[in-house]
PDB file of C-alpha atoms in Angstrom:
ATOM      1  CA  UNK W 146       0.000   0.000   0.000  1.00  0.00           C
ATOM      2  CA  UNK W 147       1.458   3.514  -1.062  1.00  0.00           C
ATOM      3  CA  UNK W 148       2.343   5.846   1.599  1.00  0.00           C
ATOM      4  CA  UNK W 149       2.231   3.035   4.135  1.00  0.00           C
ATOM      5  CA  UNK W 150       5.508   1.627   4.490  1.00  0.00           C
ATOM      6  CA  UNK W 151       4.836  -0.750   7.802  1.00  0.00           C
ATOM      7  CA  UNK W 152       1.801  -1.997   6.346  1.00  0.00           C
ATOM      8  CA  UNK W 153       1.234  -4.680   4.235  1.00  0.00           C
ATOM      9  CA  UNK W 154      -1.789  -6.829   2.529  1.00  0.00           C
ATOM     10  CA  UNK W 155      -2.402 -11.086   2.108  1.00  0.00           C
ATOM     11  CA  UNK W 156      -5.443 -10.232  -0.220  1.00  0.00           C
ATOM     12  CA  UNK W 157      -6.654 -13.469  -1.188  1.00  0.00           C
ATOM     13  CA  UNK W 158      -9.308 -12.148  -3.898  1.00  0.00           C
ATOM     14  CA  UNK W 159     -11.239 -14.417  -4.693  1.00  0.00           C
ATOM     15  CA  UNK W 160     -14.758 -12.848  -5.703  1.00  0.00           C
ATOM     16  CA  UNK W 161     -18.031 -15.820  -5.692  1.00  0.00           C
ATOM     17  CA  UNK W 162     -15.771 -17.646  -3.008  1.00  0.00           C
ATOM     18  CA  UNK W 163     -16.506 -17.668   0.983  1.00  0.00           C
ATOM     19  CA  UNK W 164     -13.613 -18.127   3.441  1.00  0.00           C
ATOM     20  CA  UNK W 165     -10.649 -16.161   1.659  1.00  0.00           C
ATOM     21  CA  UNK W 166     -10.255 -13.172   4.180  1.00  0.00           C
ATOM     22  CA  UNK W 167      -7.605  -9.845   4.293  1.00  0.00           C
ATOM     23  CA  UNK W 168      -5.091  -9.940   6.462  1.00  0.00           C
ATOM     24  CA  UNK W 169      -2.793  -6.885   7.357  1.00  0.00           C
ATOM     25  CA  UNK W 170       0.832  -7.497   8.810  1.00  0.00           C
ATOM     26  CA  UNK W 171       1.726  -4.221  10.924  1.00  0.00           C
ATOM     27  CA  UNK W 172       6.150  -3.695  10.526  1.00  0.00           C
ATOM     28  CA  UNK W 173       7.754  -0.957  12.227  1.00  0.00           C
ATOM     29  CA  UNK W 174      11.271  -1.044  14.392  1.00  0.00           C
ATOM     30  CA  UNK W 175      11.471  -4.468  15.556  1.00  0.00           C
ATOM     31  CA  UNK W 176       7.827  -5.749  16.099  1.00  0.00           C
ATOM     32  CA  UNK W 177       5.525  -7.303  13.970  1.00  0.00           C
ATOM     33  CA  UNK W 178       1.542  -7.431  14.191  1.00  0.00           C
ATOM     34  CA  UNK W 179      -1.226  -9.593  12.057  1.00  0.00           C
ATOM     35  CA  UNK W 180      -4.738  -8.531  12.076  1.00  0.00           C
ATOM     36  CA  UNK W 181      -6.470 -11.387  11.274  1.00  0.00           C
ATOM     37  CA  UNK W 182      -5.398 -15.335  10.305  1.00  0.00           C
ATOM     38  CA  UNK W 183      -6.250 -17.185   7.513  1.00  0.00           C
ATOM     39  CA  UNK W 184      -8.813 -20.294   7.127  1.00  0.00           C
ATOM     40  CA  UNK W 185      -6.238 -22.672   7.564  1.00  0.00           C
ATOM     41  CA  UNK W 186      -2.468 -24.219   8.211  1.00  0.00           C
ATOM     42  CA  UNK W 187      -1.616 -24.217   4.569  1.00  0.00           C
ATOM     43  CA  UNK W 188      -3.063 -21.109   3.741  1.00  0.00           C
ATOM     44  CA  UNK W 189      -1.606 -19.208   6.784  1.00  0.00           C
ATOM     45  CA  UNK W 190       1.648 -20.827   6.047  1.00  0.00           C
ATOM     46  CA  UNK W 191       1.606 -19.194   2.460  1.00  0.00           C
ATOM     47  CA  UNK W 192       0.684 -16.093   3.950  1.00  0.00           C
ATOM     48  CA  UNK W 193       3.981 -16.183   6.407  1.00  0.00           C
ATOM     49  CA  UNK W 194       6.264 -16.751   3.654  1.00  0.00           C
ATOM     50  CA  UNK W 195       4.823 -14.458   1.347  1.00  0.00           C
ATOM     51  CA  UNK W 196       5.589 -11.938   4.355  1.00  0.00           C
ATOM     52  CA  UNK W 197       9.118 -13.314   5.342  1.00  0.00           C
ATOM     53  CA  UNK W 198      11.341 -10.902   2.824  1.00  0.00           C
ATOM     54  CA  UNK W 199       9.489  -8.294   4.947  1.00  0.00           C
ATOM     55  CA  UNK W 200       9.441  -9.359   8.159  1.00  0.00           C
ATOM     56  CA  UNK W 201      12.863 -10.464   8.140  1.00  0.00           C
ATOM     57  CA  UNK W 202      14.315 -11.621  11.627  1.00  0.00           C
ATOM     58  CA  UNK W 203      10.965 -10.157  13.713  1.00  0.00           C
ATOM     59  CA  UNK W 204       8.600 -12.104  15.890  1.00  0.00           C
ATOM     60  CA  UNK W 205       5.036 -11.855  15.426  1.00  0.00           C
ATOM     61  CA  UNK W 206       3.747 -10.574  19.071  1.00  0.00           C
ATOM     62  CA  UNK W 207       0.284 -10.018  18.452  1.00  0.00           C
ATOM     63  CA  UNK W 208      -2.144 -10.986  16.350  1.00  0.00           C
ATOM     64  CA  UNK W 209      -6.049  -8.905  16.635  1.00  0.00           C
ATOM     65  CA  UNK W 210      -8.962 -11.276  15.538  1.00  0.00           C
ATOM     66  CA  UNK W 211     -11.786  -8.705  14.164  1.00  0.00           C
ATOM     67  CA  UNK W 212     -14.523 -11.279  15.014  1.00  0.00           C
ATOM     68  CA  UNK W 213     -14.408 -15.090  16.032  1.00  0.00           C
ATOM     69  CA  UNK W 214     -15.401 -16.189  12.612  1.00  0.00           C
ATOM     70  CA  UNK W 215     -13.108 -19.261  11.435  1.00  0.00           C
ATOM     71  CA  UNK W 216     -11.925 -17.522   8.010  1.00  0.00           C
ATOM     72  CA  UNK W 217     -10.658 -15.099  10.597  1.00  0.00           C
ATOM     73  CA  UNK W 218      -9.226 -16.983  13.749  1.00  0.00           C
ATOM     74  CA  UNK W 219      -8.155 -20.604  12.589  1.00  0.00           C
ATOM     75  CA  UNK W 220      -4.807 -19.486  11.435  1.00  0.00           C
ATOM     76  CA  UNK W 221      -3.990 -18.110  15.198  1.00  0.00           C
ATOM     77  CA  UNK W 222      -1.939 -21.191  16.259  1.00  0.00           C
ATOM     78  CA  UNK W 223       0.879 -20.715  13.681  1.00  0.00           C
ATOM     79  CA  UNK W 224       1.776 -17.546  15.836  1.00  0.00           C
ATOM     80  CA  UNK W 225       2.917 -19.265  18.981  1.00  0.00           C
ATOM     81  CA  UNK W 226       3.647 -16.879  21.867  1.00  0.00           C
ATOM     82  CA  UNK W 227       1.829 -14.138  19.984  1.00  0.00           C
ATOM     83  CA  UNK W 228      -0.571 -11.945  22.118  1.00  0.00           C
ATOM     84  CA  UNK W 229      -4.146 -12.831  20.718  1.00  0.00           C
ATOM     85  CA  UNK W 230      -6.243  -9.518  21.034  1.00  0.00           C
ATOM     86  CA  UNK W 231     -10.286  -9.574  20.838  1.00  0.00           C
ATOM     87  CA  UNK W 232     -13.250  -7.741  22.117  1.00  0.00           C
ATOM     88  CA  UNK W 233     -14.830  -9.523  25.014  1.00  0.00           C
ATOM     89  CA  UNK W 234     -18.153 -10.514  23.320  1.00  0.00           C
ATOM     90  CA  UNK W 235     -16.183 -11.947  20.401  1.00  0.00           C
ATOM     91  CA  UNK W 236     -14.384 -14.036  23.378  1.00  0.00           C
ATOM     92  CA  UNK W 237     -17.857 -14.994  25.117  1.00  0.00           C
ATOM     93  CA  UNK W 238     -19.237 -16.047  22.206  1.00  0.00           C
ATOM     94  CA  UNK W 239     -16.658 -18.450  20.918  1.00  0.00           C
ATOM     95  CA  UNK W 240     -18.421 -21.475  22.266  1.00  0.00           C
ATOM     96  CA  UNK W 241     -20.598 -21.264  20.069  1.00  0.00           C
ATOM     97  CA  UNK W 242     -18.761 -21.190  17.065  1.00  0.00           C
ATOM     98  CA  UNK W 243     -17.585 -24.513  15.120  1.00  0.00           C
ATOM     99  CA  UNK W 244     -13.994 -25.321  15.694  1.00  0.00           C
ATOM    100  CA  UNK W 245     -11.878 -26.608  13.095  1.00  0.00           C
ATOM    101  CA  UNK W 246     -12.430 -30.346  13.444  1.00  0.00           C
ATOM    102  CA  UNK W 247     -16.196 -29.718  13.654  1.00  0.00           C
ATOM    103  CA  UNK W 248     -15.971 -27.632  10.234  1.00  0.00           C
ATOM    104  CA  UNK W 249     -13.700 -30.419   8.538  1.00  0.00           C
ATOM    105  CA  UNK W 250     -16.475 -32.973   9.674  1.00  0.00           C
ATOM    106  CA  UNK W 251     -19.234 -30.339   8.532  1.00  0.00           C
ATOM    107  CA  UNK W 252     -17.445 -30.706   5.213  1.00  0.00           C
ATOM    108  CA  UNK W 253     -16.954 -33.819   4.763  1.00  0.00           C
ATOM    109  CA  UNK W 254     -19.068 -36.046   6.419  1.00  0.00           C
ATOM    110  CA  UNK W 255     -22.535 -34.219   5.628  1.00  0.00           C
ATOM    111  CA  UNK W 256     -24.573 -35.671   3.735  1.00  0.00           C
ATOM    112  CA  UNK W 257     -24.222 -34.811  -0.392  1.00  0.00           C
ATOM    113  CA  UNK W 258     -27.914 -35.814  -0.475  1.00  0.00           C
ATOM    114  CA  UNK W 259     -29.279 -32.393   1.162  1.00  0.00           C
ATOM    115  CA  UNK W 260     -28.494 -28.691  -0.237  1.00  0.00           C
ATOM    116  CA  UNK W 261     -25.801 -27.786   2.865  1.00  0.00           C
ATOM    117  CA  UNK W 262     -23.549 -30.827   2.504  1.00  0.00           C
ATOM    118  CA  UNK W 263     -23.485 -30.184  -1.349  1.00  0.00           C
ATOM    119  CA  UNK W 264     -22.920 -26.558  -0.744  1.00  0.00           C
ATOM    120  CA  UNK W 265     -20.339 -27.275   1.816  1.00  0.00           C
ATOM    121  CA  UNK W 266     -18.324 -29.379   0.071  1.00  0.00           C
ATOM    122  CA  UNK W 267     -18.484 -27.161  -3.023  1.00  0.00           C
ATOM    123  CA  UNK W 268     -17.397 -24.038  -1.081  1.00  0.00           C
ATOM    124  CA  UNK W 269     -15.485 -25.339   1.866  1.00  0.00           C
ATOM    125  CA  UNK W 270     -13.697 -28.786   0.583  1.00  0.00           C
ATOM    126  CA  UNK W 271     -11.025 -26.556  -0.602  1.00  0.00           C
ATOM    127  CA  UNK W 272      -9.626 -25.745   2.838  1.00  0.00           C
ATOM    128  CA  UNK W 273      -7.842 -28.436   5.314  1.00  0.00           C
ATOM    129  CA  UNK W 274      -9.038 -27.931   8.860  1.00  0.00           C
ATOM    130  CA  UNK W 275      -8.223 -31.247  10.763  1.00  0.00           C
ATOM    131  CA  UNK W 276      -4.403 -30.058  11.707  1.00  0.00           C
ATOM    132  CA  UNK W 277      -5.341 -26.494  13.110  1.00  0.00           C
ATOM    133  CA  UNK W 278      -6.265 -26.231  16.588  1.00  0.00           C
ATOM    134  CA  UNK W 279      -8.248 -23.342  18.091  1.00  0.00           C
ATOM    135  CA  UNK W 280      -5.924 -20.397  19.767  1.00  0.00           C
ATOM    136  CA  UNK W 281      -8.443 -18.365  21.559  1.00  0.00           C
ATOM    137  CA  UNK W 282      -8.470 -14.520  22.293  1.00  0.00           C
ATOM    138  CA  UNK W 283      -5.619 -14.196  25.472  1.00  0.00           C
ATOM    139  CA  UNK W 284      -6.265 -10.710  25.715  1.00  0.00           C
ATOM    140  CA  UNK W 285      -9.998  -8.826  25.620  1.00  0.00           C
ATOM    141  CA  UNK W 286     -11.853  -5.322  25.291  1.00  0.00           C
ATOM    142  CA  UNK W 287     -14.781  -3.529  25.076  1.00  0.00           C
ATOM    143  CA  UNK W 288     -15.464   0.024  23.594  1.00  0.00           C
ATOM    144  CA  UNK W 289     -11.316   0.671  22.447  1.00  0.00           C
ATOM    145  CA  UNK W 290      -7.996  -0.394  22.915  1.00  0.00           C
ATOM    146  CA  UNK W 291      -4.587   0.841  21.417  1.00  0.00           C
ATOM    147  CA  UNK W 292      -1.789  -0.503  21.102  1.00  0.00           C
ATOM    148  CA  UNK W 293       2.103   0.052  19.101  1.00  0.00           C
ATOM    149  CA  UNK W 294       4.135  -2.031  16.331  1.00  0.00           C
ATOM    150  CA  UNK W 295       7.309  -0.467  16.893  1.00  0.00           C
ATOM    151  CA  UNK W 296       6.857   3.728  15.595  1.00  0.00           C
ATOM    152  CA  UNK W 297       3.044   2.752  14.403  1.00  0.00           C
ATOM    153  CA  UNK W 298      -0.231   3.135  16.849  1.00  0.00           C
ATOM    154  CA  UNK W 299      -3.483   0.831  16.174  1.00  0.00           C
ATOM    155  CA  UNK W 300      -6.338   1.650  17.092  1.00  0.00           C
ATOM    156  CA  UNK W 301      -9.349  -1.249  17.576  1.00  0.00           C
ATOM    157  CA  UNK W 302     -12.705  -0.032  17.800  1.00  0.00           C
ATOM    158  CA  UNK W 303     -15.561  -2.353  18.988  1.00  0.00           C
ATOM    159  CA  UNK W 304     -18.561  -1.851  16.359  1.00  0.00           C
ATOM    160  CA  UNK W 305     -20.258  -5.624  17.045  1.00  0.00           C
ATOM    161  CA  UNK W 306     -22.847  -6.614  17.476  1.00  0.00           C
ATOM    162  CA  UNK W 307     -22.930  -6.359  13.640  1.00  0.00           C
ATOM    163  CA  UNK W 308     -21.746  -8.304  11.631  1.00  0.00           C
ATOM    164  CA  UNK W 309     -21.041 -10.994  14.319  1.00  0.00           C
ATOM    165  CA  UNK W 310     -21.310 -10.581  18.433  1.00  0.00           C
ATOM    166  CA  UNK W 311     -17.836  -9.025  18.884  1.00  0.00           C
ATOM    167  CA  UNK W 312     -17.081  -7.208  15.720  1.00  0.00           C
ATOM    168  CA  UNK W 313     -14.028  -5.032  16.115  1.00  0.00           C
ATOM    169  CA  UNK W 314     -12.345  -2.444  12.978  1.00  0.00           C
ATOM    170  CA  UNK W 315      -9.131  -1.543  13.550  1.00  0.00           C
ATOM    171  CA  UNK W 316      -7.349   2.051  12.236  1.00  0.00           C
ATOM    172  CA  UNK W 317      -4.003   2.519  11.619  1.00  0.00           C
ATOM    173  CA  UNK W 318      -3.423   6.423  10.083  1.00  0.00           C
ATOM    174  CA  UNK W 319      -5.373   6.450   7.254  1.00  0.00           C
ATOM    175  CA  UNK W 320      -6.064   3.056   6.575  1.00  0.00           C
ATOM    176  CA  UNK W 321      -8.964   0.709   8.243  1.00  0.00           C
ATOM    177  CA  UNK W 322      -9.354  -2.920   8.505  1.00  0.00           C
ATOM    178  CA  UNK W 323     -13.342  -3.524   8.767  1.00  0.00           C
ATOM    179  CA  UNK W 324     -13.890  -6.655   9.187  1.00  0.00           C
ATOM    180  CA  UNK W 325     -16.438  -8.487   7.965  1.00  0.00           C
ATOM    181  CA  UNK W 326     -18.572  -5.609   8.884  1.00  0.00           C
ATOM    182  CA  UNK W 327     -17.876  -5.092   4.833  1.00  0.00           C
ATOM    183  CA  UNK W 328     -17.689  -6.890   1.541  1.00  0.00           C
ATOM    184  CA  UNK W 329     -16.689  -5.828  -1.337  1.00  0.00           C
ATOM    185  CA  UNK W 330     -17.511  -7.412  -4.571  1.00  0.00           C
ATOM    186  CA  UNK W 331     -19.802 -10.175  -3.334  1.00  0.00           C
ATOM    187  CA  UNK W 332     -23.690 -10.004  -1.058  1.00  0.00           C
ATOM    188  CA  UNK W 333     -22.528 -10.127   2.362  1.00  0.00           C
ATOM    189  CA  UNK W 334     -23.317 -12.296   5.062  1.00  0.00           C
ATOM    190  CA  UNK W 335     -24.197 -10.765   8.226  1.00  0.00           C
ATOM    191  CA  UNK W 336     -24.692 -13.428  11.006  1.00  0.00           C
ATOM    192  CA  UNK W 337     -26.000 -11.344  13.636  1.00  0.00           C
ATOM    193  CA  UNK W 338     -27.709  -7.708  12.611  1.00  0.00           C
ATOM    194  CA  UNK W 339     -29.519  -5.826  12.926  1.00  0.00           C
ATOM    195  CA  UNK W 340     -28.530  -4.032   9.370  1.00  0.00           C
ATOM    196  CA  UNK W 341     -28.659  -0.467  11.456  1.00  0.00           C
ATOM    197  CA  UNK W 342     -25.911  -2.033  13.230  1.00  0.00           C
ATOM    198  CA  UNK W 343     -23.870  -2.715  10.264  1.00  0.00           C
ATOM    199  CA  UNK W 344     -24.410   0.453   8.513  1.00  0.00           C
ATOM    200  CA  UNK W 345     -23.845   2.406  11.640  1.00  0.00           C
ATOM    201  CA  UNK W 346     -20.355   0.678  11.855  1.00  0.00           C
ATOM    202  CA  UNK W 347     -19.627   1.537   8.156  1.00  0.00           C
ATOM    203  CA  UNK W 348     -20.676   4.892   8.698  1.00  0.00           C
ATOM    204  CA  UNK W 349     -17.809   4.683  12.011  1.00  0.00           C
ATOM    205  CA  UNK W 350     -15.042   4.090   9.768  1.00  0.00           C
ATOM    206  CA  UNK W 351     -15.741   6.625   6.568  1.00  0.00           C
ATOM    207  CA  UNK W 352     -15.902   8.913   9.478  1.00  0.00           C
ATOM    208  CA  UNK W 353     -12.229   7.888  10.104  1.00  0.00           C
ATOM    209  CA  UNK W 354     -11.763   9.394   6.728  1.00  0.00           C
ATOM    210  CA  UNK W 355      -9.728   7.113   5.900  1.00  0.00           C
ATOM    211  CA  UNK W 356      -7.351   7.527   2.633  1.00  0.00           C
ATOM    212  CA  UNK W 357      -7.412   3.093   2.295  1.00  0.00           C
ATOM    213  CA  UNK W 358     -10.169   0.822   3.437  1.00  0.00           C
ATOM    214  CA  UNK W 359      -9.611  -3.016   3.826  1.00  0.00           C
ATOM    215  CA  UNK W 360     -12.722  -4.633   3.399  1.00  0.00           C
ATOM    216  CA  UNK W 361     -13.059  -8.389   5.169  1.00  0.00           C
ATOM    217  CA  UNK W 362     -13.426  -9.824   2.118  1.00  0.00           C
ATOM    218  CA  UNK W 363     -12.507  -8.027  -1.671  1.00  0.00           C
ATOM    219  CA  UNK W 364     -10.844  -6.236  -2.792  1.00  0.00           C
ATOM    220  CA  UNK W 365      -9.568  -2.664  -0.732  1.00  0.00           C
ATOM    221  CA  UNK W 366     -11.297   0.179  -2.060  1.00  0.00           C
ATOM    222  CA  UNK W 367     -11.368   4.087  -0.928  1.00  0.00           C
ATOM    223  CA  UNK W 368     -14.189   6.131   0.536  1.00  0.00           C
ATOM    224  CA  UNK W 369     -16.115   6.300  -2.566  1.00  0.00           C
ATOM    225  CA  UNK W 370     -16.152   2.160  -2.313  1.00  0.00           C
ATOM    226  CA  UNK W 371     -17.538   2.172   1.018  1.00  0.00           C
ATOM    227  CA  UNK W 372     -20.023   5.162   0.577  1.00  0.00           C
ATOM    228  CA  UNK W 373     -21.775   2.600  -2.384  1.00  0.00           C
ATOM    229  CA  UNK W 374     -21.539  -0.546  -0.347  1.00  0.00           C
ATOM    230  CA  UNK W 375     -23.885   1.684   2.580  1.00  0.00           C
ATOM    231  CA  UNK W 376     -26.268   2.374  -0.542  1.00  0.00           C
ATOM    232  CA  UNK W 377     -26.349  -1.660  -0.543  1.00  0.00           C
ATOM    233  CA  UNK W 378     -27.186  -1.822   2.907  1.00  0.00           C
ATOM    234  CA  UNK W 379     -29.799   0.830   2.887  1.00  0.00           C
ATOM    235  CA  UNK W 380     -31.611  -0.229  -0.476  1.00  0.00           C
ATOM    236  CA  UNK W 381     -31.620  -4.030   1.093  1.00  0.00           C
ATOM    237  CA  UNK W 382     -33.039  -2.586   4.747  1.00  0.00           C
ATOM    238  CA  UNK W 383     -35.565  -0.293   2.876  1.00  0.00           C
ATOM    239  CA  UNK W 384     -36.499  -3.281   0.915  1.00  0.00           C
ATOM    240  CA  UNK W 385     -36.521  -5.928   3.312  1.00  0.00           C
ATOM    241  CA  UNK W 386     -38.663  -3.994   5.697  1.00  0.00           C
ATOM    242  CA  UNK W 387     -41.192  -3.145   3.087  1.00  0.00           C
ATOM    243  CA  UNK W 388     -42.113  -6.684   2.551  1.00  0.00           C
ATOM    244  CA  UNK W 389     -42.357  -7.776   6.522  1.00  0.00           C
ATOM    245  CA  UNK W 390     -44.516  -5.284   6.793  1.00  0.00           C
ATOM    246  CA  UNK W 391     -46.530  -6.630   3.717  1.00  0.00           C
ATOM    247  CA  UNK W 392     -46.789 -10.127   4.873  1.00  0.00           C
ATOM    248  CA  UNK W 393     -44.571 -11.553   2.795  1.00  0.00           C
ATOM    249  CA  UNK W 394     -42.077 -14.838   4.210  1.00  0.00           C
ATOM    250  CA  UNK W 395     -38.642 -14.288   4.077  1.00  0.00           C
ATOM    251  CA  UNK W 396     -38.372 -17.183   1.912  1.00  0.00           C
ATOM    252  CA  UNK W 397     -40.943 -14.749  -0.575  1.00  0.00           C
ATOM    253  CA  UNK W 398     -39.207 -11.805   0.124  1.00  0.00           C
ATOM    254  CA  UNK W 399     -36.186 -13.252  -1.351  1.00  0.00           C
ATOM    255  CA  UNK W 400     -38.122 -14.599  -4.172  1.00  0.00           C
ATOM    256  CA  UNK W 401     -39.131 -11.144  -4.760  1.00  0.00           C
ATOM    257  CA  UNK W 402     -35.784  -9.603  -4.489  1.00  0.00           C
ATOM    258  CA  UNK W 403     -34.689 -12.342  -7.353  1.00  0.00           C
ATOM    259  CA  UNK W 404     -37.412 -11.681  -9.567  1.00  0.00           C
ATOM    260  CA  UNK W 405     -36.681  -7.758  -9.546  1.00  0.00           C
ATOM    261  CA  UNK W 406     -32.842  -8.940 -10.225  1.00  0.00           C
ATOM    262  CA  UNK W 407     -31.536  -7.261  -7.357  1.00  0.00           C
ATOM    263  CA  UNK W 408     -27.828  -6.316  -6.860  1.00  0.00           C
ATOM    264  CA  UNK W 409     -27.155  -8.774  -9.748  1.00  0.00           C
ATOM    265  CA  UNK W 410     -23.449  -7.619 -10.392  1.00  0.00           C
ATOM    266  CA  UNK W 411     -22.533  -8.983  -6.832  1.00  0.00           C
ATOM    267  CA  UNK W 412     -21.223 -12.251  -6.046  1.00  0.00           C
ATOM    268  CA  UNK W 413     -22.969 -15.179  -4.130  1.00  0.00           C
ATOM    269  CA  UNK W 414     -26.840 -14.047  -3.851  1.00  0.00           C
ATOM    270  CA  UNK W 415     -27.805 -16.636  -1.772  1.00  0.00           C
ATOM    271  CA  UNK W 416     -26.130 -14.913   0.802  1.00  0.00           C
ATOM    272  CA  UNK W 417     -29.258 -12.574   0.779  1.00  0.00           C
ATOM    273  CA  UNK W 418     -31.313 -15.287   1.909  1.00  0.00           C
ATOM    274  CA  UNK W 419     -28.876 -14.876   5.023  1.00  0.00           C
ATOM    275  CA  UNK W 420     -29.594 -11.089   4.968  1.00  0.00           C
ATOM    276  CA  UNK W 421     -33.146 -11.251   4.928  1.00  0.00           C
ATOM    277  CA  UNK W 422     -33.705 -14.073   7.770  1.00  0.00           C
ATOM    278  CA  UNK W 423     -31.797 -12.150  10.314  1.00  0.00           C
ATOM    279  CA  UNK W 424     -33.389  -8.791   9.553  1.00  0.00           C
ATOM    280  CA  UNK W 425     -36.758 -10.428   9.534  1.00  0.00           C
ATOM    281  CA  UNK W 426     -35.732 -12.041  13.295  1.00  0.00           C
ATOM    282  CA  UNK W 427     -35.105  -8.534  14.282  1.00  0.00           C
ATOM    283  CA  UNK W 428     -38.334  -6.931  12.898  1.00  0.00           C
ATOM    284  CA  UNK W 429     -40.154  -9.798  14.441  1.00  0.00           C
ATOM    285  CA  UNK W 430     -38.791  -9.059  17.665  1.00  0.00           C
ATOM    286  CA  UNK W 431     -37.392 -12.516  18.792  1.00  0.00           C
ATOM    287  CA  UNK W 432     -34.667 -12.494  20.836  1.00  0.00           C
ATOM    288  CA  UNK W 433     -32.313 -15.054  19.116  1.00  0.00           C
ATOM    289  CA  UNK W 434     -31.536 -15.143  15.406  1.00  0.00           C
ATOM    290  CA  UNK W 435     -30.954 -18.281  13.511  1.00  0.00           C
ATOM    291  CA  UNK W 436     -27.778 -20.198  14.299  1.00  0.00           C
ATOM    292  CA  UNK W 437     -24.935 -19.767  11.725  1.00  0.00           C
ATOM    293  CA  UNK W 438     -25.922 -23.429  10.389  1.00  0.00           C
ATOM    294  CA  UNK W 439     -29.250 -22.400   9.862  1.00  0.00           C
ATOM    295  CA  UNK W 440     -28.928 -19.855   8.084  1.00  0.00           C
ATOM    296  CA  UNK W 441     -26.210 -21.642   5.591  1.00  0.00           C
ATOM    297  CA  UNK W 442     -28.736 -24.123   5.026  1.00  0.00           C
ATOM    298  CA  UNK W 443     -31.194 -21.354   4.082  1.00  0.00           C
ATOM    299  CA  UNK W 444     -28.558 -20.400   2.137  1.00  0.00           C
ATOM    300  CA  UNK W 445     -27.708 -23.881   0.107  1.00  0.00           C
ATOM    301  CA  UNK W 446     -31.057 -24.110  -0.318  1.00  0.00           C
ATOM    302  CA  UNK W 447     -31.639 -21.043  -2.575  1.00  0.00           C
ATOM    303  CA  UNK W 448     -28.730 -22.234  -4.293  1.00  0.00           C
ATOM    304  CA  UNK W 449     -29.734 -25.049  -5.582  1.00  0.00           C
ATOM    305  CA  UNK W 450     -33.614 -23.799  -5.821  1.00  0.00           C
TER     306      UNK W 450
END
């Protein structure tokens, strides 16, 4: 990244795909910082010798995990001794996310027979979880936290519950690591909500104004990028809402959507499906959404509809 000398990118683009996240390796004096681990051993391995040439004789001493998604965290143990920074909630809520072993047997062992073992396979089969092992969060936060790489101050802002529970962005200058809390180049999927929440975090970091923004998936993009991605959010919010209040399923609502070819230039649209159950849980007023395996079956489902 121009202008940014201790900061560098492991951008993975890979638009129509899930699981291949940003990572940004913080280098200044004689520390070293990752914000954010890859899916898996072999892909986390290619990401530390891609950075080697740069990081040169340095130590990793802490990696920040922006939520407790997999894509995210599962990369963690490769960075033994590291300091493993979180926000609390993300740390709370870890039990009930899958843990590597549990996602290789998701993968492999579903059945081919039903739309979320297909869709698993077909997405997921790519990555090898059975070797990592889970490295939870050894230090927490809530609200902010700061912290140096050598000469170079980052700044982690808690904006969850959003995207997930314990969403976190983190700013360093004029760039900013979001998260999941946005995609760029594919629908998103938000696991948690409400929208509002998302948007208002996306309307946190342009007022960063920020000269770079890392998106947790896609490609990084400026201001401008962002700015259209919160039209996304408000068009599907504005849309969503009008048919709850007309009656309509979410399972309709999405048929809808499709009909009207919504957002067609974007990536994965069954992720909407995604979108539009845990907006309607929200307008409905239950106090739970659907679990994460719910809604990816929701999700295979349209898929293959």
């Amino acid at each position: 990244m121009p202008g940014t000398d201790s900061l560098y990118l492991w951008n993975p683009d890979r638009a129509g795909h899930w699981g291949y996240a940003n990572c940004i390796w913080v280098i200044s004096g004689s520390d070293a910082a990752v914000i954010d681990t890859p899916y898996d051993g072999p892909t986390t391995e290619a990401m530390i010798a891609a950075a080697r040439p740069r990081l040169g004789s340095r130590t990793v001493r802490t990696v920040v995990n922006t939520h407790a998604n997999g894509d995210h965290t599962f990369g963690n143990y490769l960075f033994p001794g590291a300091e493993i920074i979180a926000t609390h909630a993300g740390r709370e809520h870890l039990h009930h996310e899958p843990t590597p072993q549990q996602m290789h047997a998701l993968v492999h062992e579903s059945p081919t027979d039903v739309p979320l073992g297909r869709y698993l396979r077909e997405h997921f089969g790519v990555f090898e979880f059975s070797s990592a092992r889970l490295s939870p969060p050894t230090r927490t936060f809530s609200g902010r936290h700061t912290f140096t790489v050598g000469d170079t101050e980052v700044e982690l802002h808690e904006v969850g519950p959003a995207h997930h529970v314990g969403d976190l962005v983190a700013r360093i200058g004029d760039v900013v690591c979001t998260g999941d809390v946005f995609f760029h180049g594919d629908h998103p999927s938000h696991w948690v909500g409400p929208l509002q929440n998302v948007i208002d975090a996306c309307e946190l970091v342009l007022g960063f104004d920020p000269r770079v923004v890392i998106p947790g998936h896609g490609r990084p993009t400026d201001q401008a990028g962002l700015e259209e991605h919160l039209v996304y959010l408000r068009t599907v919010q504005r849309e969503v809402r009008l048919r709850f209040e007309a009656g309509l399923t979410a399972e309709k609502a999405m048929e809808d959507l499709s009909r009207r070819d919504f957002y067609t230039e974007l990536g994965l649209p069954e992720r909407l499906m995604i979108l539009i159950s845990v907006e309607y849980s929200h307008l409905d007023g239950r106090t739970t959404a659907p679990t994460i395996l719910e809604l990816a079956g929701q999700a295979a489902a349209w898929s293959y509809r």
